[in-house]
mmCIF file with all atom_site columns, C-alpha atoms in Angstrom:
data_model
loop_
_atom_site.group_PDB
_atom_site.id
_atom_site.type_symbol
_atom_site.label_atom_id
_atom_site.label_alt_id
_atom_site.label_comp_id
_atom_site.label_asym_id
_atom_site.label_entity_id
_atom_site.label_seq_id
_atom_site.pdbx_PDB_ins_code
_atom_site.Cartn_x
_atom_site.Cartn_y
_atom_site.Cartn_z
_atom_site.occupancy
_atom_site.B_iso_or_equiv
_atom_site.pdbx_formal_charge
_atom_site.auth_seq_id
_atom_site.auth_comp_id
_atom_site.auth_asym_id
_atom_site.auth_atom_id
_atom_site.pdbx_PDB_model_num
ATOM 1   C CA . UNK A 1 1   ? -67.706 -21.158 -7.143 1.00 0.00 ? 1   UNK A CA 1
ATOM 2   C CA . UNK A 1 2   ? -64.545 -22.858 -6.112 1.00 0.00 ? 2   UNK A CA 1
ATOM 3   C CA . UNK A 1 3   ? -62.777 -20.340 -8.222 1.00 0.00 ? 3   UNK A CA 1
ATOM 4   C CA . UNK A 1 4   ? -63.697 -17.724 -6.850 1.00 0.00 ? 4   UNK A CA 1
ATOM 5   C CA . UNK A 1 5   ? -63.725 -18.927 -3.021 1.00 0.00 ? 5   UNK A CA 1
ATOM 6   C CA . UNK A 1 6   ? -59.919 -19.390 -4.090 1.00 0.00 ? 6   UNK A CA 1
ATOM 7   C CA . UNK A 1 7   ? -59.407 -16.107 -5.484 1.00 0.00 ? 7   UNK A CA 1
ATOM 8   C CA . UNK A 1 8   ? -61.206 -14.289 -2.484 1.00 0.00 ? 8   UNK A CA 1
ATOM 9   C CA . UNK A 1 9   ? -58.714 -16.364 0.023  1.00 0.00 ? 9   UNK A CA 1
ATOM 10  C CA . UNK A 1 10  ? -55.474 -15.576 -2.069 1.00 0.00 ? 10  UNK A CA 1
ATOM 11  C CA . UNK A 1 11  ? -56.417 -12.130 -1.941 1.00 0.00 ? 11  UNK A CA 1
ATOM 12  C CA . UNK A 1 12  ? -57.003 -12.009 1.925  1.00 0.00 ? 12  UNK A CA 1
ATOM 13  C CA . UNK A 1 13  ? -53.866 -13.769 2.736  1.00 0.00 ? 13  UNK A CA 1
ATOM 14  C CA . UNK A 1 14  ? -51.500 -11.421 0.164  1.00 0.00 ? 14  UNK A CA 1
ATOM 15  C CA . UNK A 1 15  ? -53.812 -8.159  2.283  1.00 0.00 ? 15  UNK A CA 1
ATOM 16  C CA . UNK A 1 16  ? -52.811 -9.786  5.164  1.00 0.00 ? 16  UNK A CA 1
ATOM 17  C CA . UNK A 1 17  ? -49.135 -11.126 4.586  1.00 0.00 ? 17  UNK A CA 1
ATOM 18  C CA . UNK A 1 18  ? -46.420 -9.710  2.295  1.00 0.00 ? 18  UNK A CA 1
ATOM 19  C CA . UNK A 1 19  ? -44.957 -12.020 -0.266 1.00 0.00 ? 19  UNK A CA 1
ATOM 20  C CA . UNK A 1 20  ? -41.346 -11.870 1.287  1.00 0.00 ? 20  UNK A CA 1
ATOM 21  C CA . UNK A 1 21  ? -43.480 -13.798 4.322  1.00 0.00 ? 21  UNK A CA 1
ATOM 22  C CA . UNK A 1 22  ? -45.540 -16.465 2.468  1.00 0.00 ? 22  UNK A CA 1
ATOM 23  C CA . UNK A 1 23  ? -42.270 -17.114 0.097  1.00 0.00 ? 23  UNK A CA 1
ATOM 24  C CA . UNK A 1 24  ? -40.295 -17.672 3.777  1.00 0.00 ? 24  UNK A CA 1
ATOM 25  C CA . UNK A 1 25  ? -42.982 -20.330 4.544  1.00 0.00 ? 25  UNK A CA 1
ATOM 26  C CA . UNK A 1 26  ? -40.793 -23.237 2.629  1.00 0.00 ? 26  UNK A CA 1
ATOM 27  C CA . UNK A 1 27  ? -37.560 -22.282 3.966  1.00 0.00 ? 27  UNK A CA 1
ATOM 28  C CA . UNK A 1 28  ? -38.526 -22.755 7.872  1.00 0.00 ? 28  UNK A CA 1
ATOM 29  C CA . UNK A 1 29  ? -37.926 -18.750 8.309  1.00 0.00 ? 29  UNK A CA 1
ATOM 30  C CA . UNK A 1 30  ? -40.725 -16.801 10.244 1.00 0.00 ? 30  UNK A CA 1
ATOM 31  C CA . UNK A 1 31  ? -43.907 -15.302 8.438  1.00 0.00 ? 31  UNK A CA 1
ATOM 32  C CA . UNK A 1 32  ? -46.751 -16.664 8.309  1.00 0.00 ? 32  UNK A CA 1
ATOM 33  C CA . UNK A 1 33  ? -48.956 -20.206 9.317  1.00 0.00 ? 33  UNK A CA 1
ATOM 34  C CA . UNK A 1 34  ? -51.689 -21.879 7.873  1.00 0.00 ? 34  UNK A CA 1
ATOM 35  C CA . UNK A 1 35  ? -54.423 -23.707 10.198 1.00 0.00 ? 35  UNK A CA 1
ATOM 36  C CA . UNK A 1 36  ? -55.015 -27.527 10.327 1.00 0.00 ? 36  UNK A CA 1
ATOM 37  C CA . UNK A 1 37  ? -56.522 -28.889 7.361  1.00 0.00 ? 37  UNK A CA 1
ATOM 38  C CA . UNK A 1 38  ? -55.186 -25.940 5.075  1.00 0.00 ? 38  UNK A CA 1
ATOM 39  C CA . UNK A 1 39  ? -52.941 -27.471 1.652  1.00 0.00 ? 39  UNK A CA 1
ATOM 40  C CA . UNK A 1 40  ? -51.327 -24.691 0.495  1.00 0.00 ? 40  UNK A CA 1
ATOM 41  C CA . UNK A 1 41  ? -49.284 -21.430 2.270  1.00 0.00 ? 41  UNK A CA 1
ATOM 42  C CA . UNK A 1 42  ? -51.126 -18.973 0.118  1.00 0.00 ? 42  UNK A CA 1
ATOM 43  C CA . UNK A 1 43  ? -53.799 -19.347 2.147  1.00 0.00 ? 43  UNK A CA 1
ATOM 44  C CA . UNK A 1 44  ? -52.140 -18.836 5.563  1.00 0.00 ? 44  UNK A CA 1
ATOM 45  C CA . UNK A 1 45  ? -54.387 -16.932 7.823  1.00 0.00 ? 45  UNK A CA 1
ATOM 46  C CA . UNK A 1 46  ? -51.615 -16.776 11.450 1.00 0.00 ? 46  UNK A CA 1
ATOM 47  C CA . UNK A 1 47  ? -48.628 -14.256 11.056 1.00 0.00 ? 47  UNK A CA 1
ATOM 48  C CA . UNK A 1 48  ? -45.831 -15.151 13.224 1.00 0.00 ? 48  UNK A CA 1
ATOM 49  C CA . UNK A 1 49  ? -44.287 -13.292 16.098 1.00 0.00 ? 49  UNK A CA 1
ATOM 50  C CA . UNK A 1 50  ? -40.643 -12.925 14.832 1.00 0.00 ? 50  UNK A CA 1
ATOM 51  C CA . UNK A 1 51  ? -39.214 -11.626 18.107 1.00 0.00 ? 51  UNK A CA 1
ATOM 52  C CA . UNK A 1 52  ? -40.071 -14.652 20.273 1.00 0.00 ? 52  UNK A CA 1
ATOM 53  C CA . UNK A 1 53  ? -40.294 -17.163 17.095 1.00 0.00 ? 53  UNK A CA 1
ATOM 54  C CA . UNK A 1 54  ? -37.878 -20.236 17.742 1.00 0.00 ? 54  UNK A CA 1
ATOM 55  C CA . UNK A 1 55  ? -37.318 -24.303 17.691 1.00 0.00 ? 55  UNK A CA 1
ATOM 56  C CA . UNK A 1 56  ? -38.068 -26.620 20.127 1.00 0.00 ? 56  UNK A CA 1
ATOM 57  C CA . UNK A 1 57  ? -37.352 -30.097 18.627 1.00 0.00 ? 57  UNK A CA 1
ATOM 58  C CA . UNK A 1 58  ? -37.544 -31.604 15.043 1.00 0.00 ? 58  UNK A CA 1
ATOM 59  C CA . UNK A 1 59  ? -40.130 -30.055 12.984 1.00 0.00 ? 59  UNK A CA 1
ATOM 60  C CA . UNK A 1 60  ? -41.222 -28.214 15.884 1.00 0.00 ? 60  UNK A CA 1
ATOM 61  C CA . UNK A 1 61  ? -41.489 -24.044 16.438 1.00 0.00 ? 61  UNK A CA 1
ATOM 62  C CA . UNK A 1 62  ? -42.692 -21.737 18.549 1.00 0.00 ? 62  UNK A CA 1
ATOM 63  C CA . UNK A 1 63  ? -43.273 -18.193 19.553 1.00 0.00 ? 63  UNK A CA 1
ATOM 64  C CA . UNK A 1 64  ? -45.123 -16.372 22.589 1.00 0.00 ? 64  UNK A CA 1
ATOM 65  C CA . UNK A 1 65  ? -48.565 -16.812 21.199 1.00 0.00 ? 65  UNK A CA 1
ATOM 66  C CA . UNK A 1 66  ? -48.779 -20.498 19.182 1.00 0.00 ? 66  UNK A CA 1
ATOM 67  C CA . UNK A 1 67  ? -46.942 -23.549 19.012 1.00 0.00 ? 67  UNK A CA 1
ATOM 68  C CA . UNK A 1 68  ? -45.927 -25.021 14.827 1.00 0.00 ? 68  UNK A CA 1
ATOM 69  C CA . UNK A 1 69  ? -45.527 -27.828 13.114 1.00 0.00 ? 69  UNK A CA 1
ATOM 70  C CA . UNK A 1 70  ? -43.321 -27.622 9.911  1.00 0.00 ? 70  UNK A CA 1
ATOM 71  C CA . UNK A 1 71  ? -44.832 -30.258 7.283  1.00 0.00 ? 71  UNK A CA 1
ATOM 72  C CA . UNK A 1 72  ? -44.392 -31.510 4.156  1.00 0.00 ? 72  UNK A CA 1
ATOM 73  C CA . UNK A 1 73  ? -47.710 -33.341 2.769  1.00 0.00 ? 73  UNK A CA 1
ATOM 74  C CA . UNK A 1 74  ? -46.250 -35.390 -0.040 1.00 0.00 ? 74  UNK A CA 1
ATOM 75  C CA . UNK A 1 75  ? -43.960 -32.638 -1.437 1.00 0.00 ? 75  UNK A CA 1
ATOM 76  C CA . UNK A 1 76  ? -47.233 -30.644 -2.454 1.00 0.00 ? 76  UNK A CA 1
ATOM 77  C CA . UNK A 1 77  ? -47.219 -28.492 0.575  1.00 0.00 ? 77  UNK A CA 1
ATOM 78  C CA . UNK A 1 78  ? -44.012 -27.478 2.439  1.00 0.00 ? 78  UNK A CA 1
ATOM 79  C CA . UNK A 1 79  ? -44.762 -25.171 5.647  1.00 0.00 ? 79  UNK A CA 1
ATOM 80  C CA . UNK A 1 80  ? -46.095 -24.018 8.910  1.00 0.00 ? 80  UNK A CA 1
ATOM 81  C CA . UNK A 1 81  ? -49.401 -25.316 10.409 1.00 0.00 ? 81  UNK A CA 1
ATOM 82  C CA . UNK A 1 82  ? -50.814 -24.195 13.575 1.00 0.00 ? 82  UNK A CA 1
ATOM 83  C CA . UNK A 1 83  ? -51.327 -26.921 16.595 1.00 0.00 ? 83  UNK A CA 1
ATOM 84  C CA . UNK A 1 84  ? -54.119 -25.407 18.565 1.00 0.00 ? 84  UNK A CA 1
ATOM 85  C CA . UNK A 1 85  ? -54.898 -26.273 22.001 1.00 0.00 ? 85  UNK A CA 1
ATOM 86  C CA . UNK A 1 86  ? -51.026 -26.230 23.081 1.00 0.00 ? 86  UNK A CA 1
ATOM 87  C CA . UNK A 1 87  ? -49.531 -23.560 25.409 1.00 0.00 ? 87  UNK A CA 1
ATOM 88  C CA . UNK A 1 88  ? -46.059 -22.192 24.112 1.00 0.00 ? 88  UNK A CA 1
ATOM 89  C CA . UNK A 1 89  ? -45.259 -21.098 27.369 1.00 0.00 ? 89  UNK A CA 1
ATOM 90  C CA . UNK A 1 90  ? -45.175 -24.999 28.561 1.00 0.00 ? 90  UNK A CA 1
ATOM 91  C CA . UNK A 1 91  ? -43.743 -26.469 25.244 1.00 0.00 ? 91  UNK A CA 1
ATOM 92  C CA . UNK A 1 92  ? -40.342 -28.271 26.136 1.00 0.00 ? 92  UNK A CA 1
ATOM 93  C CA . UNK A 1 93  ? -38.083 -30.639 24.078 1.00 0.00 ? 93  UNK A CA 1
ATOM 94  C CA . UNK A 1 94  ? -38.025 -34.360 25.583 1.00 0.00 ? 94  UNK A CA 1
ATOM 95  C CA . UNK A 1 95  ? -35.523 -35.572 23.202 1.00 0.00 ? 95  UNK A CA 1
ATOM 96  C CA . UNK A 1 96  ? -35.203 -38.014 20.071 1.00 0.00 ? 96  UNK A CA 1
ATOM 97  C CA . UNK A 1 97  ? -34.624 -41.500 19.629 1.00 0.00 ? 97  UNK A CA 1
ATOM 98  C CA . UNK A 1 98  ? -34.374 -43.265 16.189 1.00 0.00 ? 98  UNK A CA 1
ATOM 99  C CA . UNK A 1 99  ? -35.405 -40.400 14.681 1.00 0.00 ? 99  UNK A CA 1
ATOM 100 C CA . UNK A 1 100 ? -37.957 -40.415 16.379 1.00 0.00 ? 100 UNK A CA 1
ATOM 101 C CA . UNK A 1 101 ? -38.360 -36.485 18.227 1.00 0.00 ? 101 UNK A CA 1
ATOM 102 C CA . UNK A 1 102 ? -40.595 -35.783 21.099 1.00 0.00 ? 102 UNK A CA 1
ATOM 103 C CA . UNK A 1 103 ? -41.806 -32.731 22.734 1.00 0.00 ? 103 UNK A CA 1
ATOM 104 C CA . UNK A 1 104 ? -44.074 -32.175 25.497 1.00 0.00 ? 104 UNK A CA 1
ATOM 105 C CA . UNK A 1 105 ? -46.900 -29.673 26.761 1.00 0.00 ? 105 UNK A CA 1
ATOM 106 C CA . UNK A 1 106 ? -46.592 -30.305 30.219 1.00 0.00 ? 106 UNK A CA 1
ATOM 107 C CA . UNK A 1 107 ? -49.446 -32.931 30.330 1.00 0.00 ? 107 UNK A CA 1
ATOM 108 C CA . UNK A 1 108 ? -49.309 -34.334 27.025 1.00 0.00 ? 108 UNK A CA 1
ATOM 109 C CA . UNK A 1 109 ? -46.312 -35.931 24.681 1.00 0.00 ? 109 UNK A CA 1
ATOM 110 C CA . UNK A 1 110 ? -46.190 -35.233 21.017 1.00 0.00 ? 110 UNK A CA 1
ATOM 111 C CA . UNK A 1 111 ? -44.430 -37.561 18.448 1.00 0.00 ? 111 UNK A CA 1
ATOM 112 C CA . UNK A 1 112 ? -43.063 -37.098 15.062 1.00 0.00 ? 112 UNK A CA 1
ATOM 113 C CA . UNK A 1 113 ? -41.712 -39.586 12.586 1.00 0.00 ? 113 UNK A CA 1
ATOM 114 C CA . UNK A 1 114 ? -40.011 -38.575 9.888  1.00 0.00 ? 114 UNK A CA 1
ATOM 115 C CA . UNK A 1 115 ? -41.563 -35.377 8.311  1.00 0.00 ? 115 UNK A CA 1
ATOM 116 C CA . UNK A 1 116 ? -45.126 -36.109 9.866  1.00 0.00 ? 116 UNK A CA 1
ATOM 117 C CA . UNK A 1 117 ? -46.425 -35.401 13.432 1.00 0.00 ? 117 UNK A CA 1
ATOM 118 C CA . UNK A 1 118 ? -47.197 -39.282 14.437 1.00 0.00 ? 118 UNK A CA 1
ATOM 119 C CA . UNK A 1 119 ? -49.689 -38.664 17.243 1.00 0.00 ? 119 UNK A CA 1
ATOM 120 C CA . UNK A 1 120 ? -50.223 -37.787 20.771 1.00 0.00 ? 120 UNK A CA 1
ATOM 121 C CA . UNK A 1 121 ? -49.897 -39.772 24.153 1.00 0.00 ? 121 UNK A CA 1
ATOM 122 C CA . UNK A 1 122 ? -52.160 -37.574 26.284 1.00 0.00 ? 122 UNK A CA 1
ATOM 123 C CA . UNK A 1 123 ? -52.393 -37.531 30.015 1.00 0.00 ? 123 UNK A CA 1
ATOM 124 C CA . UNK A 1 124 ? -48.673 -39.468 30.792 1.00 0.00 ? 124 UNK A CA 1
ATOM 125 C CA . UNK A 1 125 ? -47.174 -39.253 33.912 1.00 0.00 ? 125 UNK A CA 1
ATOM 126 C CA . UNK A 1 126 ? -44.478 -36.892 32.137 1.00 0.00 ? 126 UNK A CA 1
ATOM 127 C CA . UNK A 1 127 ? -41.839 -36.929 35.108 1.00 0.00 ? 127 UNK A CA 1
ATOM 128 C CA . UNK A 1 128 ? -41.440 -40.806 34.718 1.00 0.00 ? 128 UNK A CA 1
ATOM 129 C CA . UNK A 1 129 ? -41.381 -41.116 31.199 1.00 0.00 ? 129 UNK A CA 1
ATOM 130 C CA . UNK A 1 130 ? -38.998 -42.410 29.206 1.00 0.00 ? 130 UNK A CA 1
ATOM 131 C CA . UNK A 1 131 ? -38.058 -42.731 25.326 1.00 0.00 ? 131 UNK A CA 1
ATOM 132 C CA . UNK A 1 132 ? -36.724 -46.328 24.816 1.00 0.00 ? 132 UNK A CA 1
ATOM 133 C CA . UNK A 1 133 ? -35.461 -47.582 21.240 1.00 0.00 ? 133 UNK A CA 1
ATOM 134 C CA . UNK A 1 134 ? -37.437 -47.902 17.615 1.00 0.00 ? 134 UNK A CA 1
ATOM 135 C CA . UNK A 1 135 ? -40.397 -45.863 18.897 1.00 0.00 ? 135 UNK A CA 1
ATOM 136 C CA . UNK A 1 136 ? -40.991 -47.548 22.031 1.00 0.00 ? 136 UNK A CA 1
ATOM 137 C CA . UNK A 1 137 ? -41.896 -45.317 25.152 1.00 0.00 ? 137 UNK A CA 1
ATOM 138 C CA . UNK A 1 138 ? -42.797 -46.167 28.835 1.00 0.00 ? 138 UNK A CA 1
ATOM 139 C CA . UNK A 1 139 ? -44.071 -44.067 31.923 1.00 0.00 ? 139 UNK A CA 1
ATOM 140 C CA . UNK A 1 140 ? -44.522 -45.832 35.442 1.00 0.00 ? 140 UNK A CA 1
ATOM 141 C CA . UNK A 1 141 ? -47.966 -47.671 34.407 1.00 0.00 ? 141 UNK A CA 1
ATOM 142 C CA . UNK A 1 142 ? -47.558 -47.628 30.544 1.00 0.00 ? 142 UNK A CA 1
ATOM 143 C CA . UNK A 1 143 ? -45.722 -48.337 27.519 1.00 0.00 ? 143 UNK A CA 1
ATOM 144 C CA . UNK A 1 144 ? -46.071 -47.217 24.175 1.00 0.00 ? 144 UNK A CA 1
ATOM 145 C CA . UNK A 1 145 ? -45.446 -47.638 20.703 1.00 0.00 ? 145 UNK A CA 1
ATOM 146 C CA . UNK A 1 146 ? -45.455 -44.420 19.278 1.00 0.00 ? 146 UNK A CA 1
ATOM 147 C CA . UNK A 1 147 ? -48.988 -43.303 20.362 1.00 0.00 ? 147 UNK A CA 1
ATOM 148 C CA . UNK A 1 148 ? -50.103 -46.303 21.240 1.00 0.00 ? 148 UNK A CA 1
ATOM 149 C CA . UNK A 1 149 ? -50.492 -48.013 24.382 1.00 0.00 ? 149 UNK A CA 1
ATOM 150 C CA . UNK A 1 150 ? -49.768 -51.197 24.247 1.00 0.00 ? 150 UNK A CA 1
ATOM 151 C CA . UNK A 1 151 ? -51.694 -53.741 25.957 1.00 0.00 ? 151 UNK A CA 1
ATOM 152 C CA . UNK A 1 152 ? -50.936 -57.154 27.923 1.00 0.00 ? 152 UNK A CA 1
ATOM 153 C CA . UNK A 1 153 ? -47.511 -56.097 28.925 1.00 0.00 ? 153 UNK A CA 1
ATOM 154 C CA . UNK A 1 154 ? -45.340 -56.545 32.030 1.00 0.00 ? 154 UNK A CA 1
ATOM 155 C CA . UNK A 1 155 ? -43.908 -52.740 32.674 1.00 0.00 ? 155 UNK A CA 1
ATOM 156 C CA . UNK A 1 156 ? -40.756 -54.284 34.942 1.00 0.00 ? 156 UNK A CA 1
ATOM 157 C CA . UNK A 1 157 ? -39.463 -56.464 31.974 1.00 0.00 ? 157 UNK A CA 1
ATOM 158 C CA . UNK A 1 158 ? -40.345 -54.276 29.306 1.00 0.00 ? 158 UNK A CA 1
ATOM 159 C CA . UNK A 1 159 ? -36.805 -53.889 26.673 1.00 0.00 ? 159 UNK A CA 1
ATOM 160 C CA . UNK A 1 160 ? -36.688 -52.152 23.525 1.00 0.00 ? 160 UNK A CA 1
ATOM 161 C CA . UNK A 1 161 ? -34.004 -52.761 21.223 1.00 0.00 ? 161 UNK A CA 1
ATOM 162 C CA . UNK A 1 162 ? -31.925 -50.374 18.455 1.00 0.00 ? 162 UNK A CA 1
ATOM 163 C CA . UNK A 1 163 ? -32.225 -52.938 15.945 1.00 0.00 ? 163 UNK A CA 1
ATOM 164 C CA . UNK A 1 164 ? -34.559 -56.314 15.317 1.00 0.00 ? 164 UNK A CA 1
ATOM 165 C CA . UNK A 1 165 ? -33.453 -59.229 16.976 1.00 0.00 ? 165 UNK A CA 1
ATOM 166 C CA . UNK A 1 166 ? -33.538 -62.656 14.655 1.00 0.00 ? 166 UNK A CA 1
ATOM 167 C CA . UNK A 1 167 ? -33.812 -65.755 16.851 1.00 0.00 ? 167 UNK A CA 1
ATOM 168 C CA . UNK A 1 168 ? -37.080 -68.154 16.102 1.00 0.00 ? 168 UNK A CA 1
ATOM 169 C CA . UNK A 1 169 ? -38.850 -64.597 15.790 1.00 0.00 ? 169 UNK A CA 1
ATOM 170 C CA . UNK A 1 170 ? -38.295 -61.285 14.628 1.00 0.00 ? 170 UNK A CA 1
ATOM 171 C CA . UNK A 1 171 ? -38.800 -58.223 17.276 1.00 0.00 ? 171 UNK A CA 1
ATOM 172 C CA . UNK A 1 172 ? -37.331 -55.383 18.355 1.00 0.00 ? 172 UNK A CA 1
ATOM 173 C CA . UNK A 1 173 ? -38.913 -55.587 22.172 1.00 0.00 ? 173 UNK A CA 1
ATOM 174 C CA . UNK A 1 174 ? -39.396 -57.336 24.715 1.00 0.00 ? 174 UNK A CA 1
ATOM 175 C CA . UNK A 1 175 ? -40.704 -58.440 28.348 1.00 0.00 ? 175 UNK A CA 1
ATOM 176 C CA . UNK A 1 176 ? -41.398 -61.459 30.183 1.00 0.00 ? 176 UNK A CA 1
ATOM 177 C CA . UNK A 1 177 ? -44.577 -62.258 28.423 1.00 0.00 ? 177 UNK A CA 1
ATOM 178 C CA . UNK A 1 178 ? -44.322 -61.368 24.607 1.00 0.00 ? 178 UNK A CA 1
ATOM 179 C CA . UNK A 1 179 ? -41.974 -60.300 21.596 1.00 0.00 ? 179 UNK A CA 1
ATOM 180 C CA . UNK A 1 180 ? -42.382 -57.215 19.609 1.00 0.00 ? 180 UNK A CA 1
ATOM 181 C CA . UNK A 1 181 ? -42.116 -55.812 16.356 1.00 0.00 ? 181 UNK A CA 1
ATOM 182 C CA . UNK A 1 182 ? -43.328 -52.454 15.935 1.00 0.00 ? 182 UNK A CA 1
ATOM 183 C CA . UNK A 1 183 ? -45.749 -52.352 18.477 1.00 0.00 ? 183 UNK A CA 1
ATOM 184 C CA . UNK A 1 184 ? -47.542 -55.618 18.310 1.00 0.00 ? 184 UNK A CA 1
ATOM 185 C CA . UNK A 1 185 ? -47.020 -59.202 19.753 1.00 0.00 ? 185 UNK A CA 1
ATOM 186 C CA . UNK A 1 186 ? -46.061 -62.088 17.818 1.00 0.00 ? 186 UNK A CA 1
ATOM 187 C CA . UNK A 1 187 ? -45.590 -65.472 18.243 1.00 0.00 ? 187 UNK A CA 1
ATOM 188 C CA . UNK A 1 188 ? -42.401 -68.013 18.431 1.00 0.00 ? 188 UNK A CA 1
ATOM 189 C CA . UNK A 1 189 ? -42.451 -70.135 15.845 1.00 0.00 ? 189 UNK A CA 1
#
């Protein structure tokens, strides 16, 4: 059964997409998508708009009908996958930060570390926020660690820093309250 289900979706996707277009999938050229969840670009079921295909930030694409992310899953699958629920029309670049890139939708933030999408901060007052260093983010009521909001912090204090700092702990942020190190609180020794 499971070889035929995969026959019957390699031959939809080569009826529906040329091989010039799946092959471009790896290279970060315009063809064709998969959808969220899908391992492999012979299966991609979204042909791109070439015209108004273009990059916003990082691993980040769009064009006038969906917004992409360019993935690699462990080096097995290298290509586009379509993030649904985003508006191209509203996608804008916010800038990166320890290689850290983020984009926004207008209402939401989108992160991505390294080759993966990292997470969402959804519903941030966008016009105050603010990357800081090593993944650390703040609006005017919150800060974050990558997606995260952190808790028990004192927003007028808050510091990140580009590198950890050793004293009688190591962190790499700060605020009147707590240390940091990636996002959590620890302790003076």
């Amino acid at each position: 059964m499971k070889k035929l289900m995969a026959v019957m979706c390699l031959s939809l996707s080569v009826n529906l997409f040329s091989f010039e277009e799946i092959k471009g999938i790896g290279e970060r050229k315009c063809g064709a998508a998969v959808k969220k969840g899908v391992t492999h670009p012979q299966f991609a079921t979204y042909k791109m708009n070439c015209e108004t295909f273009e990059h916003v930030i990082g691993s980040w694409y769009k064009d006038k009908e969906n917004v992409y992310f360019y993935k690699d899953n462990n080096s097995m699958y290298i290509g586009f996958e379509v993030i649904d629920g985003i508006n191209p029309e509203t996608v804008k670049p916010l800038g990166e930060k320890s290689q850290i890139y983020y984009m926004s939708d207008g209402k939401n933030i989108y992160i991505q570390r390294g080759f993966y999408m990292d997470g969402i901060i959804e519903n941030v007052n966008i016009k105050k926020f603010e990357i800081l260093e090593n993944g650390y983010s703040k609006d005017n009521k919150k800060v974050y660690y990558l997606s995260k909001e952190l808790k028990n912090f004192d927003i007028k204090t808050f510091r990140s820093y580009p590198e950890m700092i050793k004293s009688s702990v190591e962190y790499n942020a700060k605020d009147k309250n707590n240390y940091y190190r990636n996002g959590k609180i620890v302790k003076l020794k």
